[in-house]
Short mmCIF file of C-alpha atoms in Angstrom, two decimals:
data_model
loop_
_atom_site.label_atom_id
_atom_site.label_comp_id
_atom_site.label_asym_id
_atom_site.label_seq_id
_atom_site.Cartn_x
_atom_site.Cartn_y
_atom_site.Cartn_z
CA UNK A 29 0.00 0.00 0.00
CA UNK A 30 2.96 2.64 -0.29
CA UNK A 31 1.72 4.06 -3.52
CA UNK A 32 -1.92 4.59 -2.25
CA UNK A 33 -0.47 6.05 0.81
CA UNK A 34 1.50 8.58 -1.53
CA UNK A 35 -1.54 9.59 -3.30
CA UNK A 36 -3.74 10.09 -0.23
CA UNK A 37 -1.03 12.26 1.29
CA UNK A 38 -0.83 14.05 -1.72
CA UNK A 39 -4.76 14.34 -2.12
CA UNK A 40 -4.69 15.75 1.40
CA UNK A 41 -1.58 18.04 1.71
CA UNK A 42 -2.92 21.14 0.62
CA UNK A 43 -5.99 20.35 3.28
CA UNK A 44 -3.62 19.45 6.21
CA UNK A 45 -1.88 22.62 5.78
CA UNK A 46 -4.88 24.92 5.45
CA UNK A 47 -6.12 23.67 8.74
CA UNK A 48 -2.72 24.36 10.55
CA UNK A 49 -2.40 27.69 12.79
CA UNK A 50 0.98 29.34 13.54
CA UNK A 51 1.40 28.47 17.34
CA UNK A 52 4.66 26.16 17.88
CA UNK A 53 7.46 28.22 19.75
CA UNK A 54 11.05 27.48 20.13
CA UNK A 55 12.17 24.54 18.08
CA UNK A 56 9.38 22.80 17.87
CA UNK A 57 7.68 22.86 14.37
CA UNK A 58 4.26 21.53 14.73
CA UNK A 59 2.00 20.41 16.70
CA UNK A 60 -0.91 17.67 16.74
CA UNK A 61 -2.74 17.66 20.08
CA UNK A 62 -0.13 16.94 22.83
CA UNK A 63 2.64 15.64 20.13
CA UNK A 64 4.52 17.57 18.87
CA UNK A 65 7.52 17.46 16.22
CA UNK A 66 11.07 19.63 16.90
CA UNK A 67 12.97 21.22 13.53
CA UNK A 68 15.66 18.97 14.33
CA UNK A 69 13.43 15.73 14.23
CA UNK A 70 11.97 16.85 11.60
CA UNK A 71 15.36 17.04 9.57
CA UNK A 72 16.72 14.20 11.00
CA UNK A 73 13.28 11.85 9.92
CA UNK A 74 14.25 14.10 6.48
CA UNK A 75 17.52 12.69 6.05
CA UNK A 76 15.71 9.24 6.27
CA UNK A 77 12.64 9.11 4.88
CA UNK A 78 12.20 7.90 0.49
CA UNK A 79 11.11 10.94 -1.08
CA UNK A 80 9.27 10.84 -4.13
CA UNK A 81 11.09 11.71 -7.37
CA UNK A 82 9.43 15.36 -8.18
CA UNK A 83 10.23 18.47 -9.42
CA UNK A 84 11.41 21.07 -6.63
CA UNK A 85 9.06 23.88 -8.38
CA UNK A 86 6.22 21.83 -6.93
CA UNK A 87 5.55 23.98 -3.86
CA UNK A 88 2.78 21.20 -2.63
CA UNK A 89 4.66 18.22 -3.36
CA UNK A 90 7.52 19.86 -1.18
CA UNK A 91 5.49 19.38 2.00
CA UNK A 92 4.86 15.65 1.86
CA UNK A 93 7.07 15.03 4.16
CA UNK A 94 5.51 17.31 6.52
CA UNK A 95 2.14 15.97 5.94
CA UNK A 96 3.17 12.47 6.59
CA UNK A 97 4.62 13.42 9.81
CA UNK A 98 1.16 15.02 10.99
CA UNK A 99 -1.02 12.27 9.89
CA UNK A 100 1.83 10.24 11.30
CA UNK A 101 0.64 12.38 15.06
CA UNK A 102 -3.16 11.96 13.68
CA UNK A 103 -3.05 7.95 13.54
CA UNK A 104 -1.18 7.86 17.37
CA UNK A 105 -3.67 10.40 19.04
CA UNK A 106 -6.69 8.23 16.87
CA UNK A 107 -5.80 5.20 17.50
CA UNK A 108 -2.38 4.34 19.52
CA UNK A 109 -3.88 4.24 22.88
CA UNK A 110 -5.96 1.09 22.04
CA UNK A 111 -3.17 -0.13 19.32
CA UNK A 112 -2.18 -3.84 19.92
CA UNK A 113 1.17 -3.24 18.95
CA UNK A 114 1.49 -1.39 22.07
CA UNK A 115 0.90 -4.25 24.16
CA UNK A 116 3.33 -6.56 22.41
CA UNK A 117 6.36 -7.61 24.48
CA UNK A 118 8.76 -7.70 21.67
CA UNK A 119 7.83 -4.32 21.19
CA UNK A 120 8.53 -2.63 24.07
CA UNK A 121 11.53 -4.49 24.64
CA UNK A 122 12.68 -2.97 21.23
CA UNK A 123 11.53 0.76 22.25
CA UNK A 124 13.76 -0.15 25.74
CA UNK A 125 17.00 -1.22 23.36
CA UNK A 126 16.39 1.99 21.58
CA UNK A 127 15.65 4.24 24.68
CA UNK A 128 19.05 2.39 26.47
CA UNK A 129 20.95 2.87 23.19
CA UNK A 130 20.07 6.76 23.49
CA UNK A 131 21.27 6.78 26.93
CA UNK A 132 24.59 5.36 26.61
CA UNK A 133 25.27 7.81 23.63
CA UNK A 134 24.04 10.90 26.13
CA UNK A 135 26.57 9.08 28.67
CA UNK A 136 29.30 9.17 26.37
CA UNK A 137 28.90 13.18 25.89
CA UNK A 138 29.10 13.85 29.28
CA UNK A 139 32.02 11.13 30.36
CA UNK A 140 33.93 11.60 27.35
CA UNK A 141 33.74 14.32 24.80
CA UNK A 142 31.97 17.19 26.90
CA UNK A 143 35.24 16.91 29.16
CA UNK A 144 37.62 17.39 26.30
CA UNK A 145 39.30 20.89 26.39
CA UNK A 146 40.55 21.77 23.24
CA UNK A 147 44.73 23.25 23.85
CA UNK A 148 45.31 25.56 21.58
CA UNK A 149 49.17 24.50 21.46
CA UNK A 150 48.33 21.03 20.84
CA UNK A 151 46.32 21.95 18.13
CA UNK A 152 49.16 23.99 16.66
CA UNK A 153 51.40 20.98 17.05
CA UNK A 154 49.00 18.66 15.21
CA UNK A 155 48.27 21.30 12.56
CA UNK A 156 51.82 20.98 11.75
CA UNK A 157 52.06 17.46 11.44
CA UNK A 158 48.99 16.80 9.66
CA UNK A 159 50.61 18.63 6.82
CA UNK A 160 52.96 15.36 6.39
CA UNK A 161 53.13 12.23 4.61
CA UNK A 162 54.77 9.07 5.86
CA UNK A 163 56.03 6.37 3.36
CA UNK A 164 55.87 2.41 6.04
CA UNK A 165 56.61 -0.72 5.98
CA UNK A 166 54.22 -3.02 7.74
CA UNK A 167 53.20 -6.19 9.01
CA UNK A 168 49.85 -7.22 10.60
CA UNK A 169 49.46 -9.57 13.43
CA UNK A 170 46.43 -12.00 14.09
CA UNK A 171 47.68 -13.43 17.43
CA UNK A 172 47.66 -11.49 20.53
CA UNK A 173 49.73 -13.53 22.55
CA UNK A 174 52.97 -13.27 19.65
CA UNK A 175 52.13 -9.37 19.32
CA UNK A 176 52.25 -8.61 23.12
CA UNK A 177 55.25 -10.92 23.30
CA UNK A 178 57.14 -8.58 20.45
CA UNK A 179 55.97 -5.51 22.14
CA UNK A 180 57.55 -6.47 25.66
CA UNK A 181 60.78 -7.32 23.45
CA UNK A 182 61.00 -4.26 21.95
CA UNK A 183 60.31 -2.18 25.23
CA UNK A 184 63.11 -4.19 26.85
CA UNK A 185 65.40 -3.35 24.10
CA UNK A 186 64.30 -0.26 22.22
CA UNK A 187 67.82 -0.03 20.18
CA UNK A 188 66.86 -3.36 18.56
CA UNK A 189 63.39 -1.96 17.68
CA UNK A 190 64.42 -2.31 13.44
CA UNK A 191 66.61 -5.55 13.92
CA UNK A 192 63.40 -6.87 15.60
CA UNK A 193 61.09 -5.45 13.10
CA UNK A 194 63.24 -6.77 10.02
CA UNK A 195 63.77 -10.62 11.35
CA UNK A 196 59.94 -10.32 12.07
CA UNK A 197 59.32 -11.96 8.37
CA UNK A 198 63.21 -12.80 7.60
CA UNK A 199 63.61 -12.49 3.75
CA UNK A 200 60.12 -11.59 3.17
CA UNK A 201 59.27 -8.50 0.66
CA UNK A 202 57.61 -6.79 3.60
CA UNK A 203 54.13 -4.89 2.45
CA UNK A 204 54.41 -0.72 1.83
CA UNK A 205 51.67 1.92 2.62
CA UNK A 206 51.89 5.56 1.57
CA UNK A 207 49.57 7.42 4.43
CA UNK A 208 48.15 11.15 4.46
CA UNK A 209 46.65 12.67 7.16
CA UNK A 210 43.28 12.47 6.35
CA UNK A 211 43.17 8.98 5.80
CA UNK A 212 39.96 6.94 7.62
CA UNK A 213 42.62 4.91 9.63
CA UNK A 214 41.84 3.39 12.61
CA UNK A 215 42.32 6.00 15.71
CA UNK A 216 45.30 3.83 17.22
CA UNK A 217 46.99 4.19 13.66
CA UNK A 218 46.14 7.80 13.16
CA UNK A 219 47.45 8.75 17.46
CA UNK A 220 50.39 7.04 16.85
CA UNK A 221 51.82 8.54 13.93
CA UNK A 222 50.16 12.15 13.94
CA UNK A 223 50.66 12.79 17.94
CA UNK A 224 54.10 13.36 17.48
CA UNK A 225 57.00 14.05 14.87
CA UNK A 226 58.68 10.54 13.80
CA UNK A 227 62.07 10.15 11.96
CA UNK A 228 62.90 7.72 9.54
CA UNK A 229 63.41 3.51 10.74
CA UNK A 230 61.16 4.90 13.93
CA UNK A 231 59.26 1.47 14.81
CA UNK A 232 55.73 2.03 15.86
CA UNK A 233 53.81 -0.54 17.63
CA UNK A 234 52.68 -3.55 17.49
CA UNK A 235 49.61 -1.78 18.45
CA UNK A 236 45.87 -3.28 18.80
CA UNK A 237 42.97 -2.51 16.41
CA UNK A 238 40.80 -5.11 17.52
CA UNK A 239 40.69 -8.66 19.22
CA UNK A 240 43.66 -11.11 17.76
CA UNK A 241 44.98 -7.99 15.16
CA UNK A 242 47.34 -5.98 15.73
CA UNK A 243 49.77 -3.73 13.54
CA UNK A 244 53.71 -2.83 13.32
CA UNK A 245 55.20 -0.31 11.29
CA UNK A 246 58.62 1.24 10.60
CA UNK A 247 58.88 4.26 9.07
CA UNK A 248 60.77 4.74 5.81
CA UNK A 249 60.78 7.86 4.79
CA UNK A 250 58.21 11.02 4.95
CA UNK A 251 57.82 14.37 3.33
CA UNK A 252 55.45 17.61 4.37
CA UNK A 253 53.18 18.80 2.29
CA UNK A 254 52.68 23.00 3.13
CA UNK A 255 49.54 24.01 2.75
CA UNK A 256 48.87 27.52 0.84
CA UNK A 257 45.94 29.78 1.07
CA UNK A 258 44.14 30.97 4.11
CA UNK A 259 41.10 29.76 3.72
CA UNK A 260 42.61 25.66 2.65
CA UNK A 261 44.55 26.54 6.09
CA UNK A 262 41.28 27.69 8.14
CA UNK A 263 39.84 24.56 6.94
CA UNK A 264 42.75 22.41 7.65
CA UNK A 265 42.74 24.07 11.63
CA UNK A 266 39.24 23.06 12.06
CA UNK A 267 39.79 19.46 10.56
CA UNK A 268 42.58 19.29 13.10
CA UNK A 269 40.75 20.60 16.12
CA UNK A 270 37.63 18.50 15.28
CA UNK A 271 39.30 15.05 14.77
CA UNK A 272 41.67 15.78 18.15
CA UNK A 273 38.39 16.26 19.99
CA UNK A 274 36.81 12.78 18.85
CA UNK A 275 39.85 11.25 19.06
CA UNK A 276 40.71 12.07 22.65
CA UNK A 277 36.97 11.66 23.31
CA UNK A 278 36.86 7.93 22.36
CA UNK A 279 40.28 7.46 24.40
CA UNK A 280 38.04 8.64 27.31
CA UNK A 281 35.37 6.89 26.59
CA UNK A 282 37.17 3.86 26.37
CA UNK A 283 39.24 4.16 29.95
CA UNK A 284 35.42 5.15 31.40
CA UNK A 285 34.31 1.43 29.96
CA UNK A 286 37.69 0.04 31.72
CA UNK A 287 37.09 1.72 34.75
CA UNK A 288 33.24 0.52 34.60
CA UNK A 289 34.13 -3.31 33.93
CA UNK A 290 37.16 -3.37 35.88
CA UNK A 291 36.91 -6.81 37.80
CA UNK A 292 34.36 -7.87 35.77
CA UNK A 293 35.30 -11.48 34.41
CA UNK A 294 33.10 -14.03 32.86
CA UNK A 295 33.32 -17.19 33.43
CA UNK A 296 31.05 -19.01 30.89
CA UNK A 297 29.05 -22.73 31.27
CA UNK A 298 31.28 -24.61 29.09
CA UNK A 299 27.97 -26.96 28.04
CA UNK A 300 25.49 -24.36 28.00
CA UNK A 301 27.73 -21.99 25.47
CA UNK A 302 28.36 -24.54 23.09
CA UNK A 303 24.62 -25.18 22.50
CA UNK A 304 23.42 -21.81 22.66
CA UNK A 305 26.55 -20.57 19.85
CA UNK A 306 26.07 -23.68 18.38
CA UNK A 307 22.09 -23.01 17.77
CA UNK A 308 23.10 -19.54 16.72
CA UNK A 309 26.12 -20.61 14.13
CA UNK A 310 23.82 -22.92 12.43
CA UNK A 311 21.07 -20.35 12.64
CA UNK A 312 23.43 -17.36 10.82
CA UNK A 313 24.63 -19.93 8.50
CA UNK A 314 20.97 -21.53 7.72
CA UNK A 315 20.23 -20.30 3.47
CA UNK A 316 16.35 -20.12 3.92
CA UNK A 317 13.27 -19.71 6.91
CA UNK A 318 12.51 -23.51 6.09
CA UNK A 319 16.34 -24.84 6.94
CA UNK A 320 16.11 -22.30 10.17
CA UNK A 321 12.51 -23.88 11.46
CA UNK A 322 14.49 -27.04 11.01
CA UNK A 323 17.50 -25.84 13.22
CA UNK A 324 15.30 -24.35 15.91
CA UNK A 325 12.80 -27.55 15.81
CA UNK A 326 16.24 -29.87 16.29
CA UNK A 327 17.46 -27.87 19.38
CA UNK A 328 14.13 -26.98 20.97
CA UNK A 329 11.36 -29.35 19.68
CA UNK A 330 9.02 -26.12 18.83
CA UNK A 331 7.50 -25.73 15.72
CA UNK A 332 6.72 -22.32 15.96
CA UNK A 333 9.25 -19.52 16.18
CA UNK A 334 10.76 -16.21 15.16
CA UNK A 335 13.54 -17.97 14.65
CA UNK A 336 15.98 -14.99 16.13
CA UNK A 337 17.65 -15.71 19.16
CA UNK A 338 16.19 -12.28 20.42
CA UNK A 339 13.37 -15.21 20.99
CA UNK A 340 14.92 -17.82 22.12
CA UNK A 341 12.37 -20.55 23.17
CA UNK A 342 10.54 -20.75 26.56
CA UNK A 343 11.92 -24.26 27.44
CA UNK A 344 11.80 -23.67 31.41
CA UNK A 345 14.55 -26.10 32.08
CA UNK A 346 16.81 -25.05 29.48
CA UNK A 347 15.98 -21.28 30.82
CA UNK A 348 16.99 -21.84 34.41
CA UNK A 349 20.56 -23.41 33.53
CA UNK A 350 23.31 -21.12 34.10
CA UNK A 351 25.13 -19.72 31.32
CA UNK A 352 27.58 -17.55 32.72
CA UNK A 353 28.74 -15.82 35.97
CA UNK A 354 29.90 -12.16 35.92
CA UNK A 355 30.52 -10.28 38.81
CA UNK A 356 29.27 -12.23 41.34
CA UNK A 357 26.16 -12.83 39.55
CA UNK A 358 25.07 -15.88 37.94
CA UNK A 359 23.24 -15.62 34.84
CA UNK A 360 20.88 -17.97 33.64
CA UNK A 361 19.48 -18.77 29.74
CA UNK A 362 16.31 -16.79 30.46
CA UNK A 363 18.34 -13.61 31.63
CA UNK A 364 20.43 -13.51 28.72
CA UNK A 365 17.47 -14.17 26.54
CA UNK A 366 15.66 -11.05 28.40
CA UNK A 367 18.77 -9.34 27.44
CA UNK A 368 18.89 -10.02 23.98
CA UNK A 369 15.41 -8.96 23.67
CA UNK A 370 16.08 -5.56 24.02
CA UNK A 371 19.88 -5.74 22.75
CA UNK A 372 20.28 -7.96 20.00
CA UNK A 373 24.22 -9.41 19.62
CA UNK A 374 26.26 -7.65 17.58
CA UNK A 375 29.15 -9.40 15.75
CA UNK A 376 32.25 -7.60 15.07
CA UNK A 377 33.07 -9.75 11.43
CA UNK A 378 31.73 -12.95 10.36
CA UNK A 379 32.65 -15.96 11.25
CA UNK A 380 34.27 -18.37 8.37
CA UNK A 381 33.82 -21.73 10.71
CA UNK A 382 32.15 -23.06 13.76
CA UNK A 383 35.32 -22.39 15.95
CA UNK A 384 35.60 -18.73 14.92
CA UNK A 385 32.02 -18.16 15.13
CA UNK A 386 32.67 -19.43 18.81
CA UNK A 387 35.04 -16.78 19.45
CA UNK A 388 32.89 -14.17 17.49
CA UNK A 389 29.76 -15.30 19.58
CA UNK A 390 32.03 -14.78 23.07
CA UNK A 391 32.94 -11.21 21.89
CA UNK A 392 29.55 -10.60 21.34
CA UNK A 393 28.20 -11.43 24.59
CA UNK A 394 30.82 -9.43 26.45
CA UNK A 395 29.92 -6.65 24.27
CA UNK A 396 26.60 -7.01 25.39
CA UNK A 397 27.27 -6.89 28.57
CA UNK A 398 29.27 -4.33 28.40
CA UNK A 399 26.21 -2.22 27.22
CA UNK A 400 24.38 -3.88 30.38
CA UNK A 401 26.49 -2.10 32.81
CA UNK A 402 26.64 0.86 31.21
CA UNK A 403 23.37 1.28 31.14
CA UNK A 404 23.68 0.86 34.99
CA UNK A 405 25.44 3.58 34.88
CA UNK A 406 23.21 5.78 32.88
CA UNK A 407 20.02 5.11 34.69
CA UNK A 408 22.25 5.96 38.28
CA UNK A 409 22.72 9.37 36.44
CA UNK A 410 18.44 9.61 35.57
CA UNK A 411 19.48 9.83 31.90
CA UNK A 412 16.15 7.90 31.23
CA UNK A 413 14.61 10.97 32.12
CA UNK A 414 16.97 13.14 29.58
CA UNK A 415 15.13 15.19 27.20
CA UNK A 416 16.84 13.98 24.28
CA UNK A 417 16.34 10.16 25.06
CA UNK A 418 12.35 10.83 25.83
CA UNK A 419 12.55 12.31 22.42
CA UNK A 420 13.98 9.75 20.79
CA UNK A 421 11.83 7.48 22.19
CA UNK A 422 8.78 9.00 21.12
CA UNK A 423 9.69 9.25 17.83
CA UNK A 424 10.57 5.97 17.68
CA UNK A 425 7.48 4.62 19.38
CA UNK A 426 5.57 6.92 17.29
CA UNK A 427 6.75 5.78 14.12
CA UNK A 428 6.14 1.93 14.71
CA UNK A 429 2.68 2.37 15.91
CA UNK A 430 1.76 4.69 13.22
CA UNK A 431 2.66 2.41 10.61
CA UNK A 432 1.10 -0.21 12.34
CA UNK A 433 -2.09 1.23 12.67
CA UNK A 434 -2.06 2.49 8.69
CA UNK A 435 -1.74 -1.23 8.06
CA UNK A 436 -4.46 -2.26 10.17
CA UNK A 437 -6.40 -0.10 8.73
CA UNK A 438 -6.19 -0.95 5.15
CA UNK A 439 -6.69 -4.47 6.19
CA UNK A 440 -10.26 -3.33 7.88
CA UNK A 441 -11.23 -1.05 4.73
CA UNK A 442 -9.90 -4.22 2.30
CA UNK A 443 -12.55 -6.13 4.07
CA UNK A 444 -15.54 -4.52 1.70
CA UNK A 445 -13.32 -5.05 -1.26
CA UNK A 446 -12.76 -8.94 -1.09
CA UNK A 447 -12.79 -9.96 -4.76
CA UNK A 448 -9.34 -9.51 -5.62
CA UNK A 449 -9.92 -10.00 -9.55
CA UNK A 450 -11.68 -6.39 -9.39
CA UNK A 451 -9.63 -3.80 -11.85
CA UNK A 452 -11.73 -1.33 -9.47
CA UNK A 453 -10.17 -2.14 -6.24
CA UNK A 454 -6.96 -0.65 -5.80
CA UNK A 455 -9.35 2.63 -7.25
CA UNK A 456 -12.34 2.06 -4.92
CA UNK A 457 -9.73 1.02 -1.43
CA UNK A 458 -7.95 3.95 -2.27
CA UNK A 459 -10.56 6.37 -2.07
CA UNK A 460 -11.89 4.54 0.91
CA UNK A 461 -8.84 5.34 2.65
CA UNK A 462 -8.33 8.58 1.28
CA UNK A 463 -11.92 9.40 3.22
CA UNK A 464 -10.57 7.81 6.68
CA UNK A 465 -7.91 10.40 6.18
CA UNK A 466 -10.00 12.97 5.76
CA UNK A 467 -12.22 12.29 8.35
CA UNK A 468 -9.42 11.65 10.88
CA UNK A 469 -8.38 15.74 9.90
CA UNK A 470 -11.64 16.80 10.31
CA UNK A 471 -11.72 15.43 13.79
CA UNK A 472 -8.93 16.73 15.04
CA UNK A 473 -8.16 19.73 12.66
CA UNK A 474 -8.59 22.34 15.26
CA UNK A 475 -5.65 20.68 16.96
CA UNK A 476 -3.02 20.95 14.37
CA UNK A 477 -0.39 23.83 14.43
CA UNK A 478 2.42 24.56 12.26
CA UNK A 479 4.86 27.39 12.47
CA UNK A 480 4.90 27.87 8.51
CA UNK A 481 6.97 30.34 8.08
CA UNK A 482 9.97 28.43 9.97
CA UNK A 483 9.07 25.56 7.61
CA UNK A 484 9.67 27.93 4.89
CA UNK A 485 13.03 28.73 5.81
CA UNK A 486 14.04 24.16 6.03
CA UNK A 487 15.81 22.63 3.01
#
């Protein structure tokens, strides 16, 4: 139904708007009752939302988006209070992950980047060096029990930093890289070769970019590159200044995670992992919904499932074994399936086997409880109640439901239109809807208010 949708909100744009009144202050753009949409929202759901392929001189068709936000509000205040979706466990657990998620990005503004104070000398250091080019020699390093052993070798003998480097891969034609400043390297590459000047057969490293890789690098030769022209300079200042403040914000951020997890070990159920990543392995791996059914029917003897572990089955024997112990806390099957419901597992690169799927599924788990504590933390500080998360929330909540309820009705209208073979019914269920629509306006149309004239001035 997305092209009868278009149409109707086409139909009823000119409508919608003629029934707004200019009362919104602030930054909020419109209101419908006691929702409400801010400029920035609006943008943001902008930057996401398919727009139809029309002609900019089309003054109406350039407030579609703003119409479907509004009759977006409309179908909530109409019919979200009694909406089913609302109810739905799944859902709410989904509106939590999204609500948490918002948190622990509000908690990582005010433990790590709000703190960062720009100095103005470091800046001007880094400005310098950004200007320069290095010419390496590298090797990478998927072990992190050899790359910690050949850092502790170098640090115990720094003057044998290139003897160690070179006898690393004896006889090998070792692998170049030319590297500019602006580069997307990762941060640990970027710190360690743009914090500070480096001279030629300097050794950096090894250092870590994720679990089991690691990097080394000599130096082999570099060359500056002087920037001319004020403004390619002012530019170059504010690069520099920007990418020092994220950088030195994500070194926070990570030593608050360290400090939050310090102590924190977990100590899985050998028997209960293996059949929970094994179950998952064979469910990422499974080509089509009939081969998963089969995989979830083989470990669990259900036939019906979602067949996402964010659902994992309601066994109550398999639920109450323990699966790991963090903390001092045990926790079972059924509290990492809560969990998951509201924090799916992430995986940091696929898995080519069963054994490094293992490893992948481990990381995954500690990432996710990771998140767990730091939520902890988050909720200690009342960012629940944060502005910005209750927005996001909303919007989110909003959203779902709306769409929900658009469906639902569509399916109640397609009820008078059951013979299928009629060339009329796409026609007669459009116009059907198109009147819900309008009626919906006409009930609440003295409760719709749009500050026009700031919507004039959004691209």
């Amino acid at each position: 139904m997305k092209r009868p949708l278009l149409h109707i909100t086409l139909l009823c744009s000119l409508l919608l708007l003629a029934c707004a009144k200019k009362e919104p202050s602030g930054d909020v753009l419109f209101k419908v009752g006691d929702k409400y949409v801010t400029v920035k929202e609006y943008l943001y759901r902008g930057e996401f939302t398919p727009h139809p392929n029309y002609s900019r001189a089309n003054k109406n068709l350039e407030k579609i988006l703003l119409n479907n936000l509004i009759i977006e509000k409309l179908f909530v205040l109409e019919r979200g209070k009694t909406s089913e979706l609302m109810k739905n466990e799944n859902f709410k657990n989904f509106i939590q992950g999204v609500a948490e998620q918002k948190m622990r990005e509000q908690l990582f503004y005010k433990k790590a980047f709000d703190v960062v104070k720009p100095d103005t000398n470091e800046i001007k250091k880094r400005y310098v060096l950004s200007q320069r080019e290095y010419d390496l020699e590298f090797y990478t390093i998927y072990n992190d029990s050899i790359a910690r052993g050949i850092k502790a070798e170098i640090n115990r003998r720094p003057g044998a930093a290139v003897s160690i480097f070179d006898n690393i891969r004896h006889g090998d034609k070792r692998p170049s890289w030319h590297v500019k400043w602006k580069d997307p390297d990762h941060i640990n590459i970027h710190e360690a070769l743009y914090s500070g000047p480096l001279k030629a057969d300097s050794v950096i490293g090894p250092i870590p970019l994720a679990h089991n890789h690691w990097i080394i690098m000599k130096v082999v030769d570099w060359k500056d590159n002087i920037l001319l022209g004020g403004e390619e300079q002012l530019l170059r200042w504010q690069e520099v200044r920007e990418k020092m403040i994220r950088n030195k914000a994500s070194r926070n951020w990570d030593a608050y995670i360290r400090k939050v997890m310090r102590g924190k070990n977990i100590r899985f159920d050998k028997n209960t992992f293996v059949k929970l990543a094994d179950l998952t392995f064979e469910l990422e791996t499974a080509s089509d919904s009939r081969e998963k059914k089969d995989v979830m029917q083989r470990f669990w003897q259900e036939e019906d499932s979602t067949l996402t572990i964010a659902d994992l089955p309601t066994e109550e024997a398999f639920l109450q074994q323990p699966f790991f112990t963090i903390d001092g806390v045990t926790w079972t099957v059924g509290d990492f399936r809560n969990a998951v419901a509201s924090h799916p597992l992430v995986y940091r690169k696929n898995a080519a086997n069963r054994n490094e799927f293992y490893d992948q599924f481990r990381i995954a788990v500690a990432d996710l409880l990771r998140d767990h504590y730091l939520n902890k933390q988050a909720y200690k500080m009342g960012l629940d109640k944060d502005e910005k998360v209750l927005r996001t929330k909303e919007m989110w909540r909003d959203a779902l439901v709306a769409a929900y309820e658009r469906d639902q009705v569509v399916k109640e209208l397609a009820e008078a239109f059951p013979d299928t073979t009629d060339p009329y019914r796409k026609r007669n269920l459009e116009k059907a809807f198109d009147a819900y629509l309008t009626d919906m306006l006409e009930k609440y149309k003295d409760e719709i208010k749009v500050d026009l004239a700031e919507f004039e001035t959004l691209e």
